[in-house]
Amino acid sequence: MNTINQELALPVSDRLLLALTPFISNQAHNAVTINFRDPDYSPQRGGFHPVEIRLEKHAEQWQLCYITDFCYVGYQGQWELVKELDFDFSCGVFQSISGLLVIEAAVEFYPIWEQNFLCYWQELAVFNVIVSPD
C-alpha cells in the first residue's frame, strides 16, 4: 500500500502527502529518509535550509515520523549545522532552537512552514533531493 496515514497531530496538507507519495511507491524497504538540499546554502551566503523527512511503513500504511529543518549556527568560521525546527510525529514533540514543546504547540506555525517549504521545493526547485531507503 502506498498511502500515508493522515491522522497527524499537525495539519499536514494533502499537497505535501501527495508530493511525498512517489518516494514510497514500489518501495521494498520499510523506511525511507528524504533529504532536500540547496547546494548553494552556506553560513556566509545563506540560502534555503536543508530539510529531512522520514517515513516508516507500519502494517500496510506509511507513517510520517518527522520533518526536520536545519540551519547553520556559530560565529566566524565555527559553523555547525543544527536542527532549527523538528516536527517529531513519532514522539509527539516540536523542537525549535528555543526549546522543546508538545507537537500541538506548532499547530498554527506548521502550515506556514509547510507552505514555504513546498514553494521552495516544487515551485522554485531549489533543492536537490536524495532518497535513502532503510
PDB file of N, CA and C in Angstrom, residues 68-124:
ATOM      1  N   THR A  68      12.429  17.626   9.740  1.00  0.00           N
ATOM      2  CA  THR A  68      13.441  18.435  10.417  1.00  0.00           C
ATOM      3  C   THR A  68      14.007  19.465   9.458  1.00  0.00           C
ATOM      4  N   ASP A  69      14.070  20.694   9.913  1.00  0.00           N
ATOM      5  CA  ASP A  69      14.617  21.829   9.168  1.00  0.00           C
ATOM      6  C   ASP A  69      15.919  22.226   9.863  1.00  0.00           C
ATOM      7  N   PHE A  70      17.016  22.258   9.118  1.00  0.00           N
ATOM      8  CA  PHE A  70      18.334  22.548   9.688  1.00  0.00           C
ATOM      9  C   PHE A  70      18.788  23.955   9.323  1.00  0.00           C
ATOM     10  N   CYS A  71      19.688  24.499  10.133  1.00  0.00           N
ATOM     11  CA  CYS A  71      20.312  25.783   9.814  1.00  0.00           C
ATOM     12  C   CYS A  71      21.721  25.812  10.405  1.00  0.00           C
ATOM     13  N   TYR A  72      22.517  26.717   9.902  1.00  0.00           N
ATOM     14  CA  TYR A  72      23.846  26.918  10.456  1.00  0.00           C
ATOM     15  C   TYR A  72      23.765  27.862  11.651  1.00  0.00           C
ATOM     16  N   VAL A  73      24.511  27.537  12.696  1.00  0.00           N
ATOM     17  CA  VAL A  73      24.701  28.438  13.823  1.00  0.00           C
ATOM     18  C   VAL A  73      26.192  28.507  14.101  1.00  0.00           C
ATOM     19  N   GLY A  74      26.614  29.590  14.684  1.00  0.00           N
ATOM     20  CA  GLY A  74      28.020  29.760  15.013  1.00  0.00           C
ATOM     21  C   GLY A  74      28.497  31.143  14.649  1.00  0.00           C
ATOM     22  N   TYR A  75      29.807  31.309  14.736  1.00  0.00           N
ATOM     23  CA  TYR A  75      30.384  32.623  14.523  1.00  0.00           C
ATOM     24  C   TYR A  75      31.807  32.483  13.994  1.00  0.00           C
ATOM     25  N   GLN A  76      32.159  33.285  13.001  1.00  0.00           N
ATOM     26  CA  GLN A  76      33.497  33.406  12.432  1.00  0.00           C
ATOM     27  C   GLN A  76      34.166  32.058  12.150  1.00  0.00           C
ATOM     28  N   GLY A  77      33.544  31.297  11.279  1.00  0.00           N
ATOM     29  CA  GLY A  77      34.152  30.042  10.855  1.00  0.00           C
ATOM     30  C   GLY A  77      33.889  28.854  11.753  1.00  0.00           C
ATOM     31  N   GLN A  78      33.237  29.048  12.846  1.00  0.00           N
ATOM     32  CA  GLN A  78      32.903  27.951  13.757  1.00  0.00           C
ATOM     33  C   GLN A  78      31.448  27.551  13.556  1.00  0.00           C
ATOM     34  N   TRP A  79      31.078  27.263  12.305  1.00  0.00           N
ATOM     35  CA  TRP A  79      29.690  26.976  11.956  1.00  0.00           C
ATOM     36  C   TRP A  79      29.359  25.513  12.195  1.00  0.00           C
ATOM     37  N   GLU A  80      28.137  25.300  12.590  1.00  0.00           N
ATOM     38  CA  GLU A  80      27.639  23.941  12.779  1.00  0.00           C
ATOM     39  C   GLU A  80      26.213  23.873  12.253  1.00  0.00           C
ATOM     40  N   LEU A  81      25.899  22.812  11.537  1.00  0.00           N
ATOM     41  CA  LEU A  81      24.546  22.603  11.042  1.00  0.00           C
ATOM     42  C   LEU A  81      23.747  21.915  12.149  1.00  0.00           C
ATOM     43  N   VAL A  82      22.675  22.573  12.601  1.00  0.00           N
ATOM     44  CA  VAL A  82      21.878  22.060  13.717  1.00  0.00           C
ATOM     45  C   VAL A  82      20.397  22.063  13.351  1.00  0.00           C
ATOM     46  N   LYS A  83      19.609  21.353  14.148  1.00  0.00           N
ATOM     47  CA  LYS A  83      18.156  21.379  13.974  1.00  0.00           C
ATOM     48  C   LYS A  83      17.647  22.757  14.360  1.00  0.00           C
ATOM     49  N   GLU A  84      16.948  23.403  13.435  1.00  0.00           N
ATOM     50  CA  GLU A  84      16.280  24.650  13.795  1.00  0.00           C
ATOM     51  C   GLU A  84      14.842  24.350  14.203  1.00  0.00           C
ATOM     52  N   LEU A  85      14.198  23.475  13.429  1.00  0.00           N
ATOM     53  CA  LEU A  85      12.819  23.070  13.705  1.00  0.00           C
ATOM     54  C   LEU A  85      12.730  21.562  13.544  1.00  0.00           C
ATOM     55  N   ASP A  86      12.003  20.928  14.441  1.00  0.00           N
ATOM     56  CA  ASP A  86      11.812  19.487  14.336  1.00  0.00           C
ATOM     57  C   ASP A  86      10.377  19.162  14.722  1.00  0.00           C
ATOM     58  N   PHE A  87       9.612  18.719  13.731  1.00  0.00           N
ATOM     59  CA  PHE A  87       8.243  18.280  13.950  1.00  0.00           C
ATOM     60  C   PHE A  87       8.307  16.758  14.076  1.00  0.00           C
ATOM     61  N   ASP A  88       8.366  16.251  15.294  1.00  0.00           N
ATOM     62  CA  ASP A  88       8.555  14.822  15.537  1.00  0.00           C
ATOM     63  C   ASP A  88       7.215  14.176  15.846  1.00  0.00           C
ATOM     64  N   PHE A  89       6.603  13.611  14.801  1.00  0.00           N
ATOM     65  CA  PHE A  89       5.291  12.997  14.939  1.00  0.00           C
ATOM     66  C   PHE A  89       5.363  11.709  15.754  1.00  0.00           C
ATOM     67  N   SER A  90       6.468  10.999  15.662  1.00  0.00           N
ATOM     68  CA  SER A  90       6.621   9.728  16.378  1.00  0.00           C
ATOM     69  C   SER A  90       6.650   9.924  17.888  1.00  0.00           C
ATOM     70  N   CYS A  91       7.325  10.978  18.332  1.00  0.00           N
ATOM     71  CA  CYS A  91       7.458  11.241  19.775  1.00  0.00           C
ATOM     72  C   CYS A  91       6.465  12.269  20.289  1.00  0.00           C
ATOM     73  N   GLY A  92       5.758  12.940  19.373  1.00  0.00           N
ATOM     74  CA  GLY A  92       4.760  13.920  19.773  1.00  0.00           C
ATOM     75  C   GLY A  92       5.350  15.207  20.321  1.00  0.00           C
ATOM     76  N   VAL A  93       6.513  15.611  19.764  1.00  0.00           N
ATOM     77  CA  VAL A  93       7.141  16.841  20.242  1.00  0.00           C
ATOM     78  C   VAL A  93       7.505  17.756  19.082  1.00  0.00           C
ATOM     79  N   PHE A  94       7.561  19.037  19.388  1.00  0.00           N
ATOM     80  CA  PHE A  94       8.028  20.067  18.472  1.00  0.00           C
ATOM     81  C   PHE A  94       9.228  20.715  19.127  1.00  0.00           C
ATOM     82  N   GLN A  95      10.337  20.736  18.401  1.00  0.00           N
ATOM     83  CA  GLN A  95      11.550  21.323  18.940  1.00  0.00           C
ATOM     84  C   GLN A  95      11.993  22.463  18.041  1.00  0.00           C
ATOM     85  N   SER A  96      12.351  23.567  18.678  1.00  0.00           N
ATOM     86  CA  SER A  96      12.966  24.676  17.967  1.00  0.00           C
ATOM     87  C   SER A  96      14.249  25.018  18.704  1.00  0.00           C
ATOM     88  N   ILE A  97      15.000  25.950  18.164  1.00  0.00           N
ATOM     89  CA  ILE A  97      16.243  26.345  18.837  1.00  0.00           C
ATOM     90  C   ILE A  97      15.962  26.830  20.253  1.00  0.00           C
ATOM     91  N   SER A  98      14.789  27.366  20.472  1.00  0.00           N
ATOM     92  CA  SER A  98      14.472  27.908  21.794  1.00  0.00           C
ATOM     93  C   SER A  98      13.926  26.885  22.785  1.00  0.00           C
ATOM     94  N   GLY A  99      13.635  25.654  22.348  1.00  0.00           N
ATOM     95  CA  GLY A  99      13.188  24.672  23.314  1.00  0.00           C
ATOM     96  C   GLY A  99      12.317  23.561  22.748  1.00  0.00           C
ATOM     97  N   LEU A 100      11.836  22.730  23.662  1.00  0.00           N
ATOM     98  CA  LEU A 100      11.049  21.547  23.335  1.00  0.00           C
ATOM     99  C   LEU A 100       9.630  21.730  23.868  1.00  0.00           C
ATOM    100  N   LEU A 101       8.645  21.462  23.003  1.00  0.00           N
ATOM    101  CA  LEU A 101       7.239  21.606  23.365  1.00  0.00           C
ATOM    102  C   LEU A 101       6.456  20.399  22.862  1.00  0.00           C
ATOM    103  N   VAL A 102       5.223  20.256  23.322  1.00  0.00           N
ATOM    104  CA  VAL A 102       4.363  19.231  22.738  1.00  0.00           C
ATOM    105  C   VAL A 102       4.089  19.638  21.293  1.00  0.00           C
ATOM    106  N   ILE A 103       3.911  18.657  20.428  1.00  0.00           N
ATOM    107  CA  ILE A 103       3.785  18.939  18.990  1.00  0.00           C
ATOM    108  C   ILE A 103       2.600  19.854  18.679  1.00  0.00           C
ATOM    109  N   GLU A 104       1.535  19.759  19.452  1.00  0.00           N
ATOM    110  CA  GLU A 104       0.351  20.588  19.205  1.00  0.00           C
ATOM    111  C   GLU A 104       0.652  22.085  19.346  1.00  0.00           C
ATOM    112  N   ALA A 105       1.743  22.432  20.005  1.00  0.00           N
ATOM    113  CA  ALA A 105       2.133  23.841  20.137  1.00  0.00           C
ATOM    114  C   ALA A 105       2.500  24.452  18.786  1.00  0.00           C
ATOM    115  N   ALA A 106       2.768  23.624  17.792  1.00  0.00           N
ATOM    116  CA  ALA A 106       3.146  24.107  16.460  1.00  0.00           C
ATOM    117  C   ALA A 106       1.975  24.122  15.492  1.00  0.00           C
ATOM    118  N   VAL A 107       0.760  23.935  15.974  1.00  0.00           N
ATOM    119  CA  VAL A 107      -0.394  23.790  15.088  1.00  0.00           C
ATOM    120  C   VAL A 107      -0.631  25.026  14.223  1.00  0.00           C
ATOM    121  N   GLU A 108      -0.336  26.205  14.703  1.00  0.00           N
ATOM    122  CA  GLU A 108      -0.501  27.420  13.892  1.00  0.00           C
ATOM    123  C   GLU A 108       0.738  27.718  13.059  1.00  0.00           C
ATOM    124  N   PHE A 109       1.897  27.372  13.561  1.00  0.00           N
ATOM    125  CA  PHE A 109       3.154  27.645  12.876  1.00  0.00           C
ATOM    126  C   PHE A 109       3.405  26.683  11.717  1.00  0.00           C
ATOM    127  N   TYR A 110       3.090  25.404  11.918  1.00  0.00           N
ATOM    128  CA  TYR A 110       3.415  24.382  10.923  1.00  0.00           C
ATOM    129  C   TYR A 110       2.893  24.693   9.518  1.00  0.00           C
ATOM    130  N   PRO A 111       1.621  25.090   9.322  1.00  0.00           N
ATOM    131  CA  PRO A 111       1.147  25.339   7.951  1.00  0.00           C
ATOM    132  C   PRO A 111       1.946  26.421   7.215  1.00  0.00           C
ATOM    133  N   ILE A 112       2.422  27.409   7.940  1.00  0.00           N
ATOM    134  CA  ILE A 112       3.233  28.460   7.317  1.00  0.00           C
ATOM    135  C   ILE A 112       4.558  27.874   6.857  1.00  0.00           C
ATOM    136  N   TRP A 113       5.176  27.091   7.750  1.00  0.00           N
ATOM    137  CA  TRP A 113       6.447  26.449   7.384  1.00  0.00           C
ATOM    138  C   TRP A 113       6.244  25.555   6.160  1.00  0.00           C
ATOM    139  N   GLU A 114       5.197  24.724   6.196  1.00  0.00           N
ATOM    140  CA  GLU A 114       4.959  23.781   5.102  1.00  0.00           C
ATOM    141  C   GLU A 114       4.722  24.505   3.778  1.00  0.00           C
ATOM    142  N   GLN A 115       3.931  25.559   3.794  1.00  0.00           N
ATOM    143  CA  GLN A 115       3.655  26.308   2.566  1.00  0.00           C
ATOM    144  C   GLN A 115       4.955  26.856   1.970  1.00  0.00           C
ATOM    145  N   ASN A 116       5.821  27.386   2.801  1.00  0.00           N
ATOM    146  CA  ASN A 116       7.107  27.887   2.318  1.00  0.00           C
ATOM    147  C   ASN A 116       7.956  26.761   1.743  1.00  0.00           C
ATOM    148  N   PHE A 117       8.033  25.648   2.465  1.00  0.00           N
ATOM    149  CA  PHE A 117       8.827  24.511   2.006  1.00  0.00           C
ATOM    150  C   PHE A 117       8.345  24.016   0.639  1.00  0.00           C
ATOM    151  N   LEU A 118       7.048  23.842   0.490  1.00  0.00           N
ATOM    152  CA  LEU A 118       6.503  23.368  -0.784  1.00  0.00           C
ATOM    153  C   LEU A 118       6.787  24.347  -1.918  1.00  0.00           C
ATOM    154  N   CYS A 119       6.736  25.619  -1.622  1.00  0.00           N
ATOM    155  CA  CYS A 119       7.065  26.631  -2.633  1.00  0.00           C
ATOM    156  C   CYS A 119       8.528  26.503  -3.062  1.00  0.00           C
ATOM    157  N   TYR A 120       9.429  26.390  -2.096  1.00  0.00           N
ATOM    158  CA  TYR A 120      10.861  26.267  -2.415  1.00  0.00           C
ATOM    159  C   TYR A 120      11.131  24.990  -3.206  1.00  0.00           C
ATOM    160  N   TRP A 121      10.472  23.895  -2.806  1.00  0.00           N
ATOM    161  CA  TRP A 121      10.734  22.598  -3.432  1.00  0.00           C
ATOM    162  C   TRP A 121      10.084  22.505  -4.809  1.00  0.00           C
ATOM    163  N   GLN A 122       8.784  22.767  -4.886  1.00  0.00           N
ATOM    164  CA  GLN A 122       8.057  22.483  -6.108  1.00  0.00           C
ATOM    165  C   GLN A 122       7.997  23.643  -7.097  1.00  0.00           C
ATOM    166  N   GLU A 123       7.929  24.843  -6.593  1.00  0.00           N
ATOM    167  CA  GLU A 123       7.791  25.982  -7.497  1.00  0.00           C
ATOM    168  C   GLU A 123       9.136  26.602  -7.875  1.00  0.00           C
ATOM    169  N   LEU A 124      10.014  26.757  -6.894  1.00  0.00           N
ATOM    170  CA  LEU A 124      11.320  27.359  -7.168  1.00  0.00           C
ATOM    171  C   LEU A 124      12.388  26.324  -7.505  1.00  0.00           C
TER     172      LEU A 124
END
